[in-house]
Amino acid sequence: MTQPFFADIAPVQYEGPDSANPLAYRHYNPDEIVMGKRMEDHLRFAVAYWHSFAWEGQDPFGGQTFVRPWHPQDRMETARIKADAAFDMFDILGQPYFCWHDADVRPEGDTFAESLSNLTAIIDYFEEKMASRKIKLLWGTANMFSHRRWMAGASTNPDPDVFAYAAATVKTCMDATHRLGGENYVLWGGREGYETLLNTDLGQELDHMGRFLNMVVEYKHKIGFKGTILVEPKPQEPSKHQYDFDAATCIGILRKYGLEGEVKLNLEQGHAILAGHSFEHEIAVAAAEGMLGSIDMNRNDYQSGWDTDQFPNNVPEVALAYYHILKSGGFTTGGTNFDAKLRRQSLDAADLIAAHVGAMDICARGLKAAAAMIEDGGLETALKDRYAGWETPAARAMLDSDFDSIFDRVLSGDIAPEPRSGRQEILENYVNRFV
Ligand SMILES: [Mn+2]
């Protein structure tokens, strides 16, 4: 038996803002009450299996940099060693949830049946480990983008055999998620898009995706899964044109296929940035439609313009995201997942712990700042003031009238708009008092 991967690292404790210990929480204090609720219950942190344990450090110019005790990852023996290390890290961090894709946790088999048997054996192993711990499953998902069979998409693949393989794969991952008591099931359409219209029937592919999502919901009800089905928007990478571009696009697709009451969104900061949006924009769009489900709190590099999946480290950005989450009532089945990976030179076990400790602290600071802004009410008062004109009976009646009667009012000289300041700098200065 080799030395456990995290052998020298003790469980991380909350030591307060003055602690200089790099492996202590300085802001994440699970039992601290924020707006009447425990911090842990607000944030609902999850650690992702894929970037932390499955990713080997490759980038477009170079191969593996991480050499872990669970490499190579193509056999069941190392999958169990990987699970041991993952649950050791969950014990060290003490976060309440984790997440996985099928491909992260089990080796690919030569056949579908062999892959399923590998998955079942690992889910058995997870079940055993979860029985003696408090850790829960935030969500499970299927990786339908890495293997070459998915190169032209999963549910949107022009080959019906790939659609079938995708359906069977999602069924097995939903079964496994349900078995582990998962609180959500996520669909990230990694290659649900296209490279060129020269070979793509866009309308047919969208219809197939709509039917596939309906099958997911039908199966959820059939097996009695009580969790939430979530779709994760992303605008590009891997497909040049992704059908699930951003929150607004996904909401349109979900409505088109009658899924608005059944499916919510898992929003990622990095994907928001790739779509040219701020994270709070994506959260506010989903919240306005009642479709805010869960978040992946990992950012991209603003200079490189591609998906770098870095751990969060910017309190003002994170604070505005949590402001909109708290404003919409907070998470129900969702949570804060770190779909984030180390930099490829960060080789040590301690780097993996430090990355999560820092991210959880940043989020805790952001949450506290957001809660303070909500409790102070300054932004809400400013918003109310800006829209106060709509409180008048004449303004309200206008929405129930028509162009002709509005035209008559304007022509009679009753209406003379006078521009008012948007007060953006004053509001930005206000936010800076809290972050
Ligand atoms: Mn993500």
Short mmCIF file of C-alpha atoms in Angstrom, two decimals, residues 6-13 21 23-24 88-89 91-93 353 357:
data_model
loop_
_atom_site.label_atom_id
_atom_site.label_comp_id
_atom_site.label_asym_id
_atom_site.label_seq_id
_atom_site.Cartn_x
_atom_site.Cartn_y
_atom_site.Cartn_z
CA PHE A 6 -3.00 13.71 0.82
CA ALA A 7 -1.05 11.99 3.64
CA ASP A 8 0.51 15.11 5.15
CA ILE A 9 -2.55 17.37 5.02
CA ALA A 10 -4.87 17.81 7.99
CA PRO A 11 -8.56 18.74 7.71
CA VAL A 12 -8.93 22.44 6.92
CA GLN A 13 -10.36 24.53 9.76
CA ASN A 21 -2.12 29.59 7.61
CA LEU A 23 -4.47 25.88 4.40
CA ALA A 24 -7.06 27.42 6.73
CA ASP A 88 -9.79 11.91 1.32
CA MET A 89 -9.85 15.41 -0.19
CA ASP A 91 -12.76 14.89 4.19
CA ILE A 92 -9.98 17.48 4.29
CA LEU A 93 -12.08 20.29 2.77
CA ILE A 353 -6.26 21.83 -1.40
CA VAL A 357 -9.60 26.72 0.16
#
